Amino acid sequence: DVTNEASAAACETAAAAAAALGVPNCGVDLITHHGAEGERHYVIEVNSRPQIGSHCFPMVGPGQSNRAAEQVVRAYFPGSVASHPHVYFSFGHLRRMLNRGWAGVIQLPRLGGTRHQAFATTPGELVSDASLRSFKRLFSSSACLGRVSRDAAGGLSINVIGEPRSVATFKASVEKHLQVSTLIEAPISDCDAAVNLFDRYYDPAFITTVPSVKRSVKRVLVGLRARK
């Protein structure tokens, strides 16, 4: 990652290459030559479908986090604002639901006006595995999204997202129903720790359409036929 080392001239050359081809967003490969006459830049290729992940998580260097992807989103949707820099959706399971015909449309929740907080149980306080299964109900009843994991000492690390009132309700419910003495605030997890934040305790709103129903029925019939 040499983003912070690239000169203004290099950036202008890349932008000019994209403009010349009329590509809304792209990856421009440059070679820079430093000689007696100064810096020269040569465009090797322009990729209309760039691998954004290599900029977020490069093999060498700190990377640009989600900066590249956020700029692409802002270009197409100027009113978008990244209000939760530590969190992102993992769309793998949602894509599978659509491809398999379980749903025609999946509505994701709006995160505007919500709050991201992290809690942990007090040191030495253990929560049983049976109690862990109650978290999905507590998240749902509090209108929150979240993720729960055990820390090295056997306690709980909890990330929760929701409106401030909902987060307070969730915290109170955990302390009451799971008989936890108190939840203490903890540092918010980074993206790597929050990859499955919505996968584990998130129930998307499904809208079933006629084509999706037909695909689902077809899959069931094929399955029954295979069993016979």
PDB file of C-alpha atoms in Angstrom:
ATOM      1  CA  ASP A   1       0.000   0.000   0.000  1.00  0.00           C
ATOM      2  CA  VAL A   2       1.656   3.228  -1.190  1.00  0.00           C
ATOM      3  CA  THR A   3      -1.438   5.448  -1.194  1.00  0.00           C
ATOM      4  CA  ASN A   4       0.085   7.958   1.184  1.00  0.00           C
ATOM      5  CA  GLU A   5       3.359   8.031  -0.789  1.00  0.00           C
ATOM      6  CA  ALA A   6       1.833   8.619  -4.242  1.00  0.00           C
ATOM      7  CA  SER A   7       2.505  12.067  -5.640  1.00  0.00           C
ATOM      8  CA  ALA A   8      -0.174  14.470  -6.836  1.00  0.00           C
ATOM      9  CA  ALA A   9       1.042  13.935 -10.403  1.00  0.00           C
ATOM     10  CA  ALA A  10       0.526  10.175 -10.100  1.00  0.00           C
ATOM     11  CA  CYS A  11      -3.042  10.703  -8.854  1.00  0.00           C
ATOM     12  CA  GLU A  12      -3.772  13.147 -11.681  1.00  0.00           C
ATOM     13  CA  THR A  13      -2.473  10.651 -14.261  1.00  0.00           C
ATOM     14  CA  ALA A  14      -4.705   7.892 -12.872  1.00  0.00           C
ATOM     15  CA  ALA A  15      -7.737  10.199 -12.847  1.00  0.00           C
ATOM     16  CA  ALA A  16      -7.006  11.325 -16.429  1.00  0.00           C
ATOM     17  CA  ALA A  17      -6.823   7.690 -17.611  1.00  0.00           C
ATOM     18  CA  ALA A  18     -10.215   6.923 -16.050  1.00  0.00           C
ATOM     19  CA  ALA A  19     -11.741  10.094 -17.532  1.00  0.00           C
ATOM     20  CA  ALA A  20     -10.366   9.305 -20.993  1.00  0.00           C
ATOM     21  CA  LEU A  21     -12.207   5.977 -20.999  1.00  0.00           C
ATOM     22  CA  GLY A  22     -15.322   7.340 -19.292  1.00  0.00           C
ATOM     23  CA  VAL A  23     -15.208   4.676 -16.557  1.00  0.00           C
ATOM     24  CA  PRO A  24     -17.185   5.645 -13.400  1.00  0.00           C
ATOM     25  CA  ASN A  25     -14.857   3.691 -11.102  1.00  0.00           C
ATOM     26  CA  CYS A  26     -11.846   1.595 -11.972  1.00  0.00           C
ATOM     27  CA  GLY A  27      -8.421   0.376 -10.961  1.00  0.00           C
ATOM     28  CA  VAL A  28      -5.533   2.070 -12.770  1.00  0.00           C
ATOM     29  CA  ASP A  29      -2.154   0.335 -12.888  1.00  0.00           C
ATOM     30  CA  LEU A  30       0.754   2.778 -13.096  1.00  0.00           C
ATOM     31  CA  ILE A  31       4.496   2.484 -13.356  1.00  0.00           C
ATOM     32  CA  THR A  32       6.405   5.488 -12.039  1.00  0.00           C
ATOM     33  CA  HIS A  33       9.889   6.295 -13.319  1.00  0.00           C
ATOM     34  CA  HIS A  34      12.157   8.590 -11.347  1.00  0.00           C
ATOM     35  CA  GLY A  35      14.843  10.024 -13.605  1.00  0.00           C
ATOM     36  CA  ALA A  36      16.924  13.115 -14.210  1.00  0.00           C
ATOM     37  CA  GLU A  37      13.930  14.829 -15.817  1.00  0.00           C
ATOM     38  CA  GLY A  38      11.796  14.161 -12.773  1.00  0.00           C
ATOM     39  CA  GLU A  39       8.877  11.821 -12.243  1.00  0.00           C
ATOM     40  CA  ARG A  40       7.138  10.170 -15.195  1.00  0.00           C
ATOM     41  CA  HIS A  41       4.027   8.010 -15.028  1.00  0.00           C
ATOM     42  CA  TYR A  42       2.988   5.306 -17.482  1.00  0.00           C
ATOM     43  CA  VAL A  43      -0.508   3.766 -17.511  1.00  0.00           C
ATOM     44  CA  ILE A  44      -0.266  -0.009 -17.909  1.00  0.00           C
ATOM     45  CA  GLU A  45      -3.957  -0.880 -17.804  1.00  0.00           C
ATOM     46  CA  VAL A  46      -7.342   0.277 -16.537  1.00  0.00           C
ATOM     47  CA  ASN A  47      -9.563  -2.329 -14.859  1.00  0.00           C
ATOM     48  CA  SER A  48     -13.298  -1.659 -14.963  1.00  0.00           C
ATOM     49  CA  ARG A  49     -13.860  -4.289 -12.241  1.00  0.00           C
ATOM     50  CA  PRO A  50     -11.056  -3.677  -9.753  1.00  0.00           C
ATOM     51  CA  GLN A  51     -10.353  -5.884  -6.753  1.00  0.00           C
ATOM     52  CA  ILE A  52     -11.240  -3.468  -3.965  1.00  0.00           C
ATOM     53  CA  GLY A  53     -10.240  -6.002  -1.316  1.00  0.00           C
ATOM     54  CA  SER A  54      -6.561  -5.668  -2.226  1.00  0.00           C
ATOM     55  CA  HIS A  55      -6.731  -1.999  -1.194  1.00  0.00           C
ATOM     56  CA  CYS A  56      -8.557  -2.775   2.055  1.00  0.00           C
ATOM     57  CA  PHE A  57      -6.264  -5.654   3.022  1.00  0.00           C
ATOM     58  CA  PRO A  58      -2.979  -5.413   1.026  1.00  0.00           C
ATOM     59  CA  MET A  59      -0.183  -7.970   1.388  1.00  0.00           C
ATOM     60  CA  VAL A  60       2.189  -5.185   2.480  1.00  0.00           C
ATOM     61  CA  GLY A  61       1.229  -1.998   4.314  1.00  0.00           C
ATOM     62  CA  PRO A  62      -1.645  -0.958   6.617  1.00  0.00           C
ATOM     63  CA  GLY A  63      -4.258  -0.647   3.868  1.00  0.00           C
ATOM     64  CA  GLN A  64      -7.039   1.872   3.449  1.00  0.00           C
ATOM     65  CA  SER A  65      -9.710   0.130   5.538  1.00  0.00           C
ATOM     66  CA  ASN A  66     -13.060   0.507   3.713  1.00  0.00           C
ATOM     67  CA  ARG A  67     -12.079   3.837   2.150  1.00  0.00           C
ATOM     68  CA  ALA A  68     -12.049   2.648  -1.482  1.00  0.00           C
ATOM     69  CA  ALA A  69     -15.433   0.927  -1.229  1.00  0.00           C
ATOM     70  CA  GLU A  70     -16.973   3.899   0.608  1.00  0.00           C
ATOM     71  CA  GLN A  71     -15.832   6.299  -2.123  1.00  0.00           C
ATOM     72  CA  VAL A  72     -17.446   4.108  -4.796  1.00  0.00           C
ATOM     73  CA  VAL A  73     -20.712   4.078  -2.836  1.00  0.00           C
ATOM     74  CA  ARG A  74     -20.585   7.858  -2.353  1.00  0.00           C
ATOM     75  CA  ALA A  75     -20.018   8.343  -6.101  1.00  0.00           C
ATOM     76  CA  TYR A  76     -23.232   6.476  -6.937  1.00  0.00           C
ATOM     77  CA  PHE A  77     -25.193   7.589  -3.846  1.00  0.00           C
ATOM     78  CA  PRO A  78     -23.942  11.076  -2.876  1.00  0.00           C
ATOM     79  CA  GLY A  79     -26.140  11.250   0.229  1.00  0.00           C
ATOM     80  CA  SER A  80     -24.610   8.162   1.836  1.00  0.00           C
ATOM     81  CA  VAL A  81     -22.738   8.565   5.110  1.00  0.00           C
ATOM     82  CA  ALA A  82     -20.653   5.856   6.811  1.00  0.00           C
ATOM     83  CA  SER A  83     -22.049   6.068  10.352  1.00  0.00           C
ATOM     84  CA  HIS A  84     -20.631   2.736  11.578  1.00  0.00           C
ATOM     85  CA  PRO A  85     -16.966   2.476  10.535  1.00  0.00           C
ATOM     86  CA  HIS A  86     -16.443  -0.647  12.712  1.00  0.00           C
ATOM     87  CA  VAL A  87     -19.272  -2.681  11.193  1.00  0.00           C
ATOM     88  CA  TYR A  88     -20.259  -4.053   7.824  1.00  0.00           C
ATOM     89  CA  PHE A  89     -22.738  -6.585   6.477  1.00  0.00           C
ATOM     90  CA  SER A  90     -21.650 -10.028   5.385  1.00  0.00           C
ATOM     91  CA  PHE A  91     -23.884 -10.813   2.423  1.00  0.00           C
ATOM     92  CA  GLY A  92     -22.926 -14.455   1.855  1.00  0.00           C
ATOM     93  CA  HIS A  93     -25.946 -16.012   3.585  1.00  0.00           C
ATOM     94  CA  LEU A  94     -28.315 -13.425   2.090  1.00  0.00           C
ATOM     95  CA  ARG A  95     -27.091 -14.253  -1.406  1.00  0.00           C
ATOM     96  CA  ARG A  96     -27.626 -17.965  -0.733  1.00  0.00           C
ATOM     97  CA  MET A  97     -31.237 -17.302   0.323  1.00  0.00           C
ATOM     98  CA  LEU A  98     -31.930 -15.482  -2.935  1.00  0.00           C
ATOM     99  CA  ASN A  99     -30.148 -18.028  -5.121  1.00  0.00           C
ATOM    100  CA  ARG A 100     -31.939 -20.964  -3.506  1.00  0.00           C
ATOM    101  CA  GLY A 101     -35.342 -19.361  -3.863  1.00  0.00           C
ATOM    102  CA  TRP A 102     -36.087 -19.013  -0.150  1.00  0.00           C
ATOM    103  CA  ALA A 103     -36.910 -15.331  -0.644  1.00  0.00           C
ATOM    104  CA  GLY A 104     -37.563 -12.917  -3.483  1.00  0.00           C
ATOM    105  CA  VAL A 105     -36.487  -9.746  -1.643  1.00  0.00           C
ATOM    106  CA  ILE A 106     -34.507  -9.260   1.571  1.00  0.00           C
ATOM    107  CA  GLN A 107     -34.797  -5.985   3.456  1.00  0.00           C
ATOM    108  CA  LEU A 108     -31.793  -4.914   5.521  1.00  0.00           C
ATOM    109  CA  PRO A 109     -32.291  -2.635   8.537  1.00  0.00           C
ATOM    110  CA  ARG A 110     -31.491   1.070   8.373  1.00  0.00           C
ATOM    111  CA  LEU A 111     -28.635   1.994  10.681  1.00  0.00           C
ATOM    112  CA  GLY A 112     -29.238   5.737  10.646  1.00  0.00           C
ATOM    113  CA  GLY A 113     -29.682   7.150  14.155  1.00  0.00           C
ATOM    114  CA  THR A 114     -28.412   3.968  15.781  1.00  0.00           C
ATOM    115  CA  ARG A 115     -25.613   3.491  18.247  1.00  0.00           C
ATOM    116  CA  HIS A 116     -22.842   0.890  18.355  1.00  0.00           C
ATOM    117  CA  GLN A 117     -21.732  -0.109  21.848  1.00  0.00           C
ATOM    118  CA  ALA A 118     -19.648  -2.908  23.301  1.00  0.00           C
ATOM    119  CA  PHE A 119     -20.076  -4.520  26.713  1.00  0.00           C
ATOM    120  CA  ALA A 120     -18.345  -7.240  28.693  1.00  0.00           C
ATOM    121  CA  THR A 121     -19.247  -9.208  31.791  1.00  0.00           C
ATOM    122  CA  THR A 122     -17.325  -8.372  34.940  1.00  0.00           C
ATOM    123  CA  PRO A 123     -14.064 -10.358  35.331  1.00  0.00           C
ATOM    124  CA  GLY A 124     -14.608 -13.822  36.791  1.00  0.00           C
ATOM    125  CA  GLU A 125     -18.348 -13.913  36.064  1.00  0.00           C
ATOM    126  CA  LEU A 126     -19.248 -16.910  33.893  1.00  0.00           C
ATOM    127  CA  VAL A 127     -22.374 -17.372  31.773  1.00  0.00           C
ATOM    128  CA  SER A 128     -23.581 -20.853  30.854  1.00  0.00           C
ATOM    129  CA  ASP A 129     -23.964 -22.054  27.266  1.00  0.00           C
ATOM    130  CA  ALA A 130     -27.713 -22.419  27.873  1.00  0.00           C
ATOM    131  CA  SER A 131     -27.927 -18.724  28.729  1.00  0.00           C
ATOM    132  CA  LEU A 132     -26.058 -17.823  25.556  1.00  0.00           C
ATOM    133  CA  ARG A 133     -28.947 -19.186  23.497  1.00  0.00           C
ATOM    134  CA  SER A 134     -31.207 -16.527  25.045  1.00  0.00           C
ATOM    135  CA  PHE A 135     -29.317 -13.707  23.378  1.00  0.00           C
ATOM    136  CA  LYS A 136     -31.101 -14.043  20.047  1.00  0.00           C
ATOM    137  CA  ARG A 137     -34.435 -13.493  21.813  1.00  0.00           C
ATOM    138  CA  LEU A 138     -33.044 -10.573  23.846  1.00  0.00           C
ATOM    139  CA  PHE A 139     -31.639  -8.874  20.739  1.00  0.00           C
ATOM    140  CA  SER A 140     -34.936  -9.327  18.903  1.00  0.00           C
ATOM    141  CA  SER A 141     -37.167  -8.152  21.758  1.00  0.00           C
ATOM    142  CA  SER A 142     -35.006  -5.049  22.226  1.00  0.00           C
ATOM    143  CA  ALA A 143     -35.016  -4.248  18.479  1.00  0.00           C
ATOM    144  CA  CYS A 144     -31.212  -4.485  18.386  1.00  0.00           C
ATOM    145  CA  LEU A 145     -28.615  -6.294  16.322  1.00  0.00           C
ATOM    146  CA  GLY A 146     -25.516  -7.803  17.836  1.00  0.00           C
ATOM    147  CA  ARG A 147     -22.843 -10.400  18.316  1.00  0.00           C
ATOM    148  CA  VAL A 148     -21.738 -12.320  21.411  1.00  0.00           C
ATOM    149  CA  SER A 149     -18.496 -14.220  21.944  1.00  0.00           C
ATOM    150  CA  ARG A 150     -16.518 -15.595  24.855  1.00  0.00           C
ATOM    151  CA  ASP A 151     -13.272 -13.958  25.880  1.00  0.00           C
ATOM    152  CA  ALA A 152     -10.111 -15.783  26.944  1.00  0.00           C
ATOM    153  CA  ALA A 153     -11.235 -15.859  30.589  1.00  0.00           C
ATOM    154  CA  GLY A 154     -14.630 -17.403  29.784  1.00  0.00           C
ATOM    155  CA  GLY A 155     -16.598 -14.190  30.147  1.00  0.00           C
ATOM    156  CA  LEU A 156     -18.703 -12.542  27.449  1.00  0.00           C
ATOM    157  CA  SER A 157     -17.847  -9.890  24.893  1.00  0.00           C
ATOM    158  CA  ILE A 158     -20.978  -8.264  23.450  1.00  0.00           C
ATOM    159  CA  ASN A 159     -21.358  -5.895  20.502  1.00  0.00           C
ATOM    160  CA  VAL A 160     -24.794  -4.336  20.091  1.00  0.00           C
ATOM    161  CA  ILE A 161     -26.297  -1.881  17.593  1.00  0.00           C
ATOM    162  CA  GLY A 162     -29.606  -0.081  17.958  1.00  0.00           C
ATOM    163  CA  GLU A 163     -31.249   3.177  18.905  1.00  0.00           C
ATOM    164  CA  PRO A 164     -29.918   4.501  22.244  1.00  0.00           C
ATOM    165  CA  ARG A 165     -33.156   3.587  24.053  1.00  0.00           C
ATOM    166  CA  SER A 166     -33.091   0.079  22.548  1.00  0.00           C
ATOM    167  CA  VAL A 167     -29.456  -0.449  23.572  1.00  0.00           C
ATOM    168  CA  ALA A 168     -30.324   0.561  27.145  1.00  0.00           C
ATOM    169  CA  THR A 169     -33.294  -1.852  27.122  1.00  0.00           C
ATOM    170  CA  PHE A 170     -31.083  -4.659  25.841  1.00  0.00           C
ATOM    171  CA  LYS A 171     -28.459  -4.049  28.553  1.00  0.00           C
ATOM    172  CA  ALA A 172     -31.107  -4.068  31.273  1.00  0.00           C
ATOM    173  CA  SER A 173     -32.662  -7.260  29.880  1.00  0.00           C
ATOM    174  CA  VAL A 174     -29.323  -9.074  29.872  1.00  0.00           C
ATOM    175  CA  GLU A 175     -28.606  -8.082  33.458  1.00  0.00           C
ATOM    176  CA  LYS A 176     -32.095  -9.157  34.550  1.00  0.00           C
ATOM    177  CA  HIS A 177     -32.788 -12.365  32.598  1.00  0.00           C
ATOM    178  CA  LEU A 178     -29.269 -13.791  32.548  1.00  0.00           C
ATOM    179  CA  GLN A 179     -28.652 -12.835  36.180  1.00  0.00           C
ATOM    180  CA  VAL A 180     -25.488 -10.978  35.278  1.00  0.00           C
ATOM    181  CA  SER A 181     -24.545  -8.522  38.011  1.00  0.00           C
ATOM    182  CA  THR A 182     -23.588  -5.746  35.630  1.00  0.00           C
ATOM    183  CA  LEU A 183     -22.275  -5.198  32.107  1.00  0.00           C
ATOM    184  CA  ILE A 184     -19.282  -2.913  31.809  1.00  0.00           C
ATOM    185  CA  GLU A 185     -18.540  -0.848  28.704  1.00  0.00           C
ATOM    186  CA  ALA A 186     -15.709  -2.182  26.549  1.00  0.00           C
ATOM    187  CA  PRO A 187     -13.781  -0.902  23.511  1.00  0.00           C
ATOM    188  CA  ILE A 188     -15.709  -1.319  20.263  1.00  0.00           C
ATOM    189  CA  SER A 189     -14.452  -4.198  18.143  1.00  0.00           C
ATOM    190  CA  ASP A 190     -12.769  -3.476  14.842  1.00  0.00           C
ATOM    191  CA  CYS A 191     -14.051  -4.792  11.490  1.00  0.00           C
ATOM    192  CA  ASP A 192     -12.204  -8.106  11.742  1.00  0.00           C
ATOM    193  CA  ALA A 193     -13.928  -8.912  15.026  1.00  0.00           C
ATOM    194  CA  ALA A 194     -17.298  -7.727  13.769  1.00  0.00           C
ATOM    195  CA  VAL A 195     -17.406  -9.620  10.470  1.00  0.00           C
ATOM    196  CA  ASN A 196     -20.303 -11.821  11.631  1.00  0.00           C
ATOM    197  CA  LEU A 197     -22.038  -9.125  13.638  1.00  0.00           C
ATOM    198  CA  PHE A 198     -25.252  -9.473  11.637  1.00  0.00           C
ATOM    199  CA  ASP A 199     -24.863 -13.117  10.632  1.00  0.00           C
ATOM    200  CA  ARG A 200     -25.469 -14.617  14.037  1.00  0.00           C
ATOM    201  CA  TYR A 201     -28.284 -12.619  15.538  1.00  0.00           C
ATOM    202  CA  TYR A 202     -29.952 -10.971  12.603  1.00  0.00           C
ATOM    203  CA  ASP A 203     -33.330 -11.950  11.177  1.00  0.00           C
ATOM    204  CA  PRO A 204     -33.749 -10.145   7.838  1.00  0.00           C
ATOM    205  CA  ALA A 205     -37.230  -9.269   6.644  1.00  0.00           C
ATOM    206  CA  PHE A 206     -38.153 -11.644   3.836  1.00  0.00           C
ATOM    207  CA  ILE A 207     -40.566 -10.761   1.052  1.00  0.00           C
ATOM    208  CA  THR A 208     -41.672 -13.855  -0.826  1.00  0.00           C
ATOM    209  CA  THR A 209     -42.415 -13.445  -4.523  1.00  0.00           C
ATOM    210  CA  VAL A 210     -44.060 -15.825  -6.989  1.00  0.00           C
ATOM    211  CA  PRO A 211     -40.757 -16.785  -8.701  1.00  0.00           C
ATOM    212  CA  SER A 212     -39.129 -17.446  -5.315  1.00  0.00           C
ATOM    213  CA  VAL A 213     -42.048 -19.672  -4.245  1.00  0.00           C
ATOM    214  CA  LYS A 214     -41.811 -21.635  -7.512  1.00  0.00           C
ATOM    215  CA  ARG A 215     -38.060 -22.133  -7.001  1.00  0.00           C
ATOM    216  CA  SER A 216     -38.588 -23.265  -3.412  1.00  0.00           C
ATOM    217  CA  VAL A 217     -41.315 -25.760  -4.409  1.00  0.00           C
ATOM    218  CA  LYS A 218     -39.147 -27.074  -7.232  1.00  0.00           C
ATOM    219  CA  ARG A 219     -36.244 -27.654  -4.837  1.00  0.00           C
ATOM    220  CA  VAL A 220     -38.515 -29.556  -2.427  1.00  0.00           C
ATOM    221  CA  LEU A 221     -39.911 -31.753  -5.234  1.00  0.00           C
ATOM    222  CA  VAL A 222     -36.421 -32.486  -6.518  1.00  0.00           C
ATOM    223  CA  GLY A 223     -35.367 -33.405  -2.998  1.00  0.00           C
ATOM    224  CA  LEU A 224     -38.316 -35.780  -2.534  1.00  0.00           C
ATOM    225  CA  ARG A 225     -37.701 -37.378  -5.910  1.00  0.00           C
ATOM    226  CA  ALA A 226     -34.049 -37.916  -5.020  1.00  0.00           C
ATOM    227  CA  ARG A 227     -35.055 -39.678  -1.770  1.00  0.00           C
ATOM    228  CA  LYS A 228     -37.379 -42.076  -3.621  1.00  0.00           C
TER     229      LYS A 228
END
